[in-house]
Amino acid sequence: MTVKAAAPSNIALVKYMGKDDAKVNQASNPSVSMTLTSLRSVAQVDWVKGSQPTWNPEPPLPGLEVPDLSPKGRERILAHAVRCAKELPGLLLKHGLKNEQPSGHHAEIRIGNSFPAGVGIASSASSFAALTLAMGRAMGGSDFSSLWTGSGLLKQDLARLSKLGSGSSCRSMQGPWIHWDGETIETLPSKIGPVVDHVLVVDREPKAVGSSQAHERVRTSPLWSGRPERALQRCFLVKEALAVGNWAELCRHVWQEAWEMHSLFHTATPPFSYWKPQSVAVLNALEPLVNSSKPPLVTMDAGPNVHVLVPEADAPEWAQRLRDLFPSVELLSDRCGEGAHVL
Ligand code: PMV
């Protein structure tokens, strides 16, 4: 039997950066994100005879890119499949579903991304969320799908499980606005309408410092002191701006947050930076706009590319504006969405 699930990536407004317990991806502070739609991963699970989950990159899933995983990356995916196989029977039972994994069989896993590597989209978030959901569907049987559509509690349980594989993946299960605080991963009320994320792809080179290392290194920065408290306070302000629909306020908090996270990188021991000359040029050009009366929401992940989020109604106009301002920079766009689903 073959099952497939898809999960989009997400972009953090208040960042998860720094862990209190790396073994279980316990974040040092809560975070807030927006879930995307078509920048996503698809995971396929087939039951095959054997004792351990296996990764099968061939043939690629139609129309999707096979992630170019390092041996360590592949190990992480397989370790997560083992974790899912262990944890899901109890979790499914809680929701009234039996474990339907055929005995003597294990999961053969295929993953494909709708976007290429290095474009500033977190593929670990989307791929771990997609894999967790595909494992849930494979083990939960055909009743799983209808339960998934209707049950926020099942989504939260699977998000917690996904978090153990990749922290930020827990925010990709639902959407569009997500708050992750410890073991609570929930959608946020918002008066802000649909939003489009225009990603300015400044550079596609693989990152010199991966996010796991970044999570460790930020704690050596003198700016780390007080960071969890500041992030907590910013989450509060961002949630408030979403709830009342104050776009301009939201943009200013998110802009400051991006600078703060990158300042942690720039002041770590040893310091490191994701910024390329073009990233700085883009930030400088956008700065007056962020402080205007109709601002874009500008943020960056742990990478050189710049995310420019704008209300959907203004998205075509903004795309043109960004192309005019940065004619040599590739532009990738996606809209906010509702999270992972079974295919
Ligand atoms: O989930 P991880 O370990 O890849 O960490 C994600 C870190 C950032 O993307 C930089 C911030 C975030 O909250 O998504």
mmCIF file with all atom_site columns, N, CA and C in Angstrom, residues 276-306:
data_model
loop_
_atom_site.group_PDB
_atom_site.id
_atom_site.type_symbol
_atom_site.label_atom_id
_atom_site.label_alt_id
_atom_site.label_comp_id
_atom_site.label_asym_id
_atom_site.label_entity_id
_atom_site.label_seq_id
_atom_site.pdbx_PDB_ins_code
_atom_site.Cartn_x
_atom_site.Cartn_y
_atom_site.Cartn_z
_atom_site.occupancy
_atom_site.B_iso_or_equiv
_atom_site.pdbx_formal_charge
_atom_site.auth_seq_id
_atom_site.auth_comp_id
_atom_site.auth_asym_id
_atom_site.auth_atom_id
_atom_site.pdbx_PDB_model_num
ATOM 1  N N  . LYS A 1 276 ? 25.013 38.155 2.475  1.00 0.00 ? 276 LYS A N  1
ATOM 2  C CA . LYS A 1 276 ? 25.849 38.403 1.301  1.00 0.00 ? 276 LYS A CA 1
ATOM 3  C C  . LYS A 1 276 ? 25.720 39.897 1.005  1.00 0.00 ? 276 LYS A C  1
ATOM 4  N N  . PRO A 1 277 ? 26.654 40.465 0.226  1.00 0.00 ? 277 PRO A N  1
ATOM 5  C CA . PRO A 1 277 ? 26.538 41.901 -0.090 1.00 0.00 ? 277 PRO A CA 1
ATOM 6  C C  . PRO A 1 277 ? 25.141 42.261 -0.621 1.00 0.00 ? 277 PRO A C  1
ATOM 7  N N  . GLN A 1 278 ? 24.580 41.360 -1.447 1.00 0.00 ? 278 GLN A N  1
ATOM 8  C CA . GLN A 1 278 ? 23.255 41.635 -2.022 1.00 0.00 ? 278 GLN A CA 1
ATOM 9  C C  . GLN A 1 278 ? 22.150 41.610 -0.957 1.00 0.00 ? 278 GLN A C  1
ATOM 10 N N  . SER A 1 279 ? 22.325 40.751 0.102  1.00 0.00 ? 279 SER A N  1
ATOM 11 C CA . SER A 1 279 ? 21.317 40.739 1.180  1.00 0.00 ? 279 SER A CA 1
ATOM 12 C C  . SER A 1 279 ? 21.275 42.117 1.843  1.00 0.00 ? 279 SER A C  1
ATOM 13 N N  . VAL A 1 280 ? 22.480 42.667 2.089  1.00 0.00 ? 280 VAL A N  1
ATOM 14 C CA . VAL A 1 280 ? 22.564 43.967 2.764  1.00 0.00 ? 280 VAL A CA 1
ATOM 15 C C  . VAL A 1 280 ? 21.970 45.055 1.859  1.00 0.00 ? 280 VAL A C  1
ATOM 16 N N  . ALA A 1 281 ? 22.269 44.965 0.559  1.00 0.00 ? 281 ALA A N  1
ATOM 17 C CA . ALA A 1 281 ? 21.723 45.953 -0.384 1.00 0.00 ? 281 ALA A CA 1
ATOM 18 C C  . ALA A 1 281 ? 20.193 45.901 -0.365 1.00 0.00 ? 281 ALA A C  1
ATOM 19 N N  . VAL A 1 282 ? 19.639 44.684 -0.333 1.00 0.00 ? 282 VAL A N  1
ATOM 20 C CA . VAL A 1 282 ? 18.176 44.530 -0.317 1.00 0.00 ? 282 VAL A CA 1
ATOM 21 C C  . VAL A 1 282 ? 17.606 45.107 0.982  1.00 0.00 ? 282 VAL A C  1
ATOM 22 N N  . LEU A 1 283 ? 18.231 44.760 2.112  1.00 0.00 ? 283 LEU A N  1
ATOM 23 C CA . LEU A 1 283 ? 17.735 45.275 3.409  1.00 0.00 ? 283 LEU A CA 1
ATOM 24 C C  . LEU A 1 283 ? 17.777 46.808 3.423  1.00 0.00 ? 283 LEU A C  1
ATOM 25 N N  . ASN A 1 284 ? 18.877 47.369 2.928  1.00 0.00 ? 284 ASN A N  1
ATOM 26 C CA . ASN A 1 284 ? 18.995 48.836 2.919  1.00 0.00 ? 284 ASN A CA 1
ATOM 27 C C  . ASN A 1 284 ? 17.920 49.482 2.054  1.00 0.00 ? 284 ASN A C  1
ATOM 28 N N  . ALA A 1 285 ? 17.647 48.856 0.911  1.00 0.00 ? 285 ALA A N  1
ATOM 29 C CA . ALA A 1 285 ? 16.644 49.428 0.008  1.00 0.00 ? 285 ALA A CA 1
ATOM 30 C C  . ALA A 1 285 ? 15.240 49.309 0.598  1.00 0.00 ? 285 ALA A C  1
ATOM 31 N N  . LEU A 1 286 ? 15.009 48.248 1.381  1.00 0.00 ? 286 LEU A N  1
ATOM 32 C CA . LEU A 1 286 ? 13.659 48.033 1.928  1.00 0.00 ? 286 LEU A CA 1
ATOM 33 C C  . LEU A 1 286 ? 13.399 48.835 3.205  1.00 0.00 ? 286 LEU A C  1
ATOM 34 N N  . GLU A 1 287 ? 14.488 49.245 3.864  1.00 0.00 ? 287 GLU A N  1
ATOM 35 C CA . GLU A 1 287 ? 14.321 49.902 5.169  1.00 0.00 ? 287 GLU A CA 1
ATOM 36 C C  . GLU A 1 287 ? 13.346 51.079 5.165  1.00 0.00 ? 287 GLU A C  1
ATOM 37 N N  . PRO A 1 288 ? 13.478 52.038 4.218  1.00 0.00 ? 288 PRO A N  1
ATOM 38 C CA . PRO A 1 288 ? 12.512 53.152 4.235  1.00 0.00 ? 288 PRO A CA 1
ATOM 39 C C  . PRO A 1 288 ? 11.079 52.692 4.010  1.00 0.00 ? 288 PRO A C  1
ATOM 40 N N  . LEU A 1 289 ? 10.921 51.589 3.247  1.00 0.00 ? 289 LEU A N  1
ATOM 41 C CA . LEU A 1 289 ? 9.562  51.093 2.972  1.00 0.00 ? 289 LEU A CA 1
ATOM 42 C C  . LEU A 1 289 ? 8.946  50.483 4.231  1.00 0.00 ? 289 LEU A C  1
ATOM 43 N N  . VAL A 1 290 ? 9.787  49.774 5.018  1.00 0.00 ? 290 VAL A N  1
ATOM 44 C CA . VAL A 1 290 ? 9.289  49.156 6.253  1.00 0.00 ? 290 VAL A CA 1
ATOM 45 C C  . VAL A 1 290 ? 8.746  50.234 7.195  1.00 0.00 ? 290 VAL A C  1
ATOM 46 N N  . ASN A 1 291 ? 9.378  51.414 7.132  1.00 0.00 ? 291 ASN A N  1
ATOM 47 C CA . ASN A 1 291 ? 8.937  52.480 8.026  1.00 0.00 ? 291 ASN A CA 1
ATOM 48 C C  . ASN A 1 291 ? 7.914  53.422 7.372  1.00 0.00 ? 291 ASN A C  1
ATOM 49 N N  . SER A 1 292 ? 7.383  53.000 6.224  1.00 0.00 ? 292 SER A N  1
ATOM 50 C CA . SER A 1 292 ? 6.371  53.836 5.557  1.00 0.00 ? 292 SER A CA 1
ATOM 51 C C  . SER A 1 292 ? 4.975  53.512 6.095  1.00 0.00 ? 292 SER A C  1
ATOM 52 N N  . SER A 1 293 ? 3.949  54.187 5.550  1.00 0.00 ? 293 SER A N  1
ATOM 53 C CA . SER A 1 293 ? 2.591  53.958 6.079  1.00 0.00 ? 293 SER A CA 1
ATOM 54 C C  . SER A 1 293 ? 1.977  52.664 5.519  1.00 0.00 ? 293 SER A C  1
ATOM 55 N N  . LYS A 1 294 ? 2.501  52.142 4.374  1.00 0.00 ? 294 LYS A N  1
ATOM 56 C CA . LYS A 1 294 ? 1.995  50.878 3.817  1.00 0.00 ? 294 LYS A CA 1
ATOM 57 C C  . LYS A 1 294 ? 3.162  49.898 3.666  1.00 0.00 ? 294 LYS A C  1
ATOM 58 N N  . PRO A 1 295 ? 3.665  49.423 4.811  1.00 0.00 ? 295 PRO A N  1
ATOM 59 C CA . PRO A 1 295 ? 4.937  48.688 4.758  1.00 0.00 ? 295 PRO A CA 1
ATOM 60 C C  . PRO A 1 295 ? 4.800  47.248 4.286  1.00 0.00 ? 295 PRO A C  1
ATOM 61 N N  . PRO A 1 296 ? 5.911  46.678 3.790  1.00 0.00 ? 296 PRO A N  1
ATOM 62 C CA . PRO A 1 296 ? 5.975  45.227 3.608  1.00 0.00 ? 296 PRO A CA 1
ATOM 63 C C  . PRO A 1 296 ? 6.483  44.615 4.915  1.00 0.00 ? 296 PRO A C  1
ATOM 64 N N  . LEU A 1 297 ? 6.206  43.331 5.093  1.00 0.00 ? 297 LEU A N  1
ATOM 65 C CA . LEU A 1 297 ? 6.727  42.630 6.271  1.00 0.00 ? 297 LEU A CA 1
ATOM 66 C C  . LEU A 1 297 ? 8.001  41.906 5.809  1.00 0.00 ? 297 LEU A C  1
ATOM 67 N N  . VAL A 1 298 ? 9.142  42.377 6.311  1.00 0.00 ? 298 VAL A N  1
ATOM 68 C CA . VAL A 1 298 ? 10.414 41.859 5.816  1.00 0.00 ? 298 VAL A CA 1
ATOM 69 C C  . VAL A 1 298 ? 11.083 41.010 6.884  1.00 0.00 ? 298 VAL A C  1
ATOM 70 N N  . THR A 1 299 ? 11.508 39.812 6.491  1.00 0.00 ? 299 THR A N  1
ATOM 71 C CA . THR A 1 299 ? 12.219 38.967 7.444  1.00 0.00 ? 299 THR A CA 1
ATOM 72 C C  . THR A 1 299 ? 13.235 38.101 6.706  1.00 0.00 ? 299 THR A C  1
ATOM 73 N N  . MET A 1 300 ? 14.120 37.483 7.484  1.00 0.00 ? 300 MET A N  1
ATOM 74 C CA . MET A 1 300 ? 15.114 36.557 6.918  1.00 0.00 ? 300 MET A CA 1
ATOM 75 C C  . MET A 1 300 ? 15.190 35.340 7.824  1.00 0.00 ? 300 MET A C  1
ATOM 76 N N  . ASP A 1 301 ? 15.433 34.189 7.238  1.00 0.00 ? 301 ASP A N  1
ATOM 77 C CA . ASP A 1 301 ? 15.698 32.998 8.039  1.00 0.00 ? 301 ASP A CA 1
ATOM 78 C C  . ASP A 1 301 ? 17.198 32.899 8.251  1.00 0.00 ? 301 ASP A C  1
ATOM 79 N N  . ALA A 1 302 ? 17.668 31.724 8.670  1.00 0.00 ? 302 ALA A N  1
ATOM 80 C CA . ALA A 1 302 ? 19.110 31.528 8.802  1.00 0.00 ? 302 ALA A CA 1
ATOM 81 C C  . ALA A 1 302 ? 19.668 31.286 7.404  1.00 0.00 ? 302 ALA A C  1
ATOM 82 N N  . GLY A 1 303 ? 19.782 32.365 6.632  1.00 0.00 ? 303 GLY A N  1
ATOM 83 C CA . GLY A 1 303 ? 20.244 32.285 5.250  1.00 0.00 ? 303 GLY A CA 1
ATOM 84 C C  . GLY A 1 303 ? 20.330 33.686 4.683  1.00 0.00 ? 303 GLY A C  1
ATOM 85 N N  . PRO A 1 304 ? 20.805 33.817 3.437  1.00 0.00 ? 304 PRO A N  1
ATOM 86 C CA . PRO A 1 304 ? 21.031 35.151 2.862  1.00 0.00 ? 304 PRO A CA 1
ATOM 87 C C  . PRO A 1 304 ? 19.812 35.757 2.169  1.00 0.00 ? 304 PRO A C  1
ATOM 88 N N  . ASN A 1 305 ? 18.737 34.953 2.018  1.00 0.00 ? 305 ASN A N  1
ATOM 89 C CA . ASN A 1 305 ? 17.604 35.395 1.193  1.00 0.00 ? 305 ASN A CA 1
ATOM 90 C C  . ASN A 1 305 ? 16.595 36.190 2.021  1.00 0.00 ? 305 ASN A C  1
ATOM 91 N N  . VAL A 1 306 ? 15.902 37.087 1.350  1.00 0.00 ? 306 VAL A N  1
ATOM 92 C CA . VAL A 1 306 ? 15.035 38.025 2.073  1.00 0.00 ? 306 VAL A CA 1
ATOM 93 C C  . VAL A 1 306 ? 13.572 37.741 1.719  1.00 0.00 ? 306 VAL A C  1
#
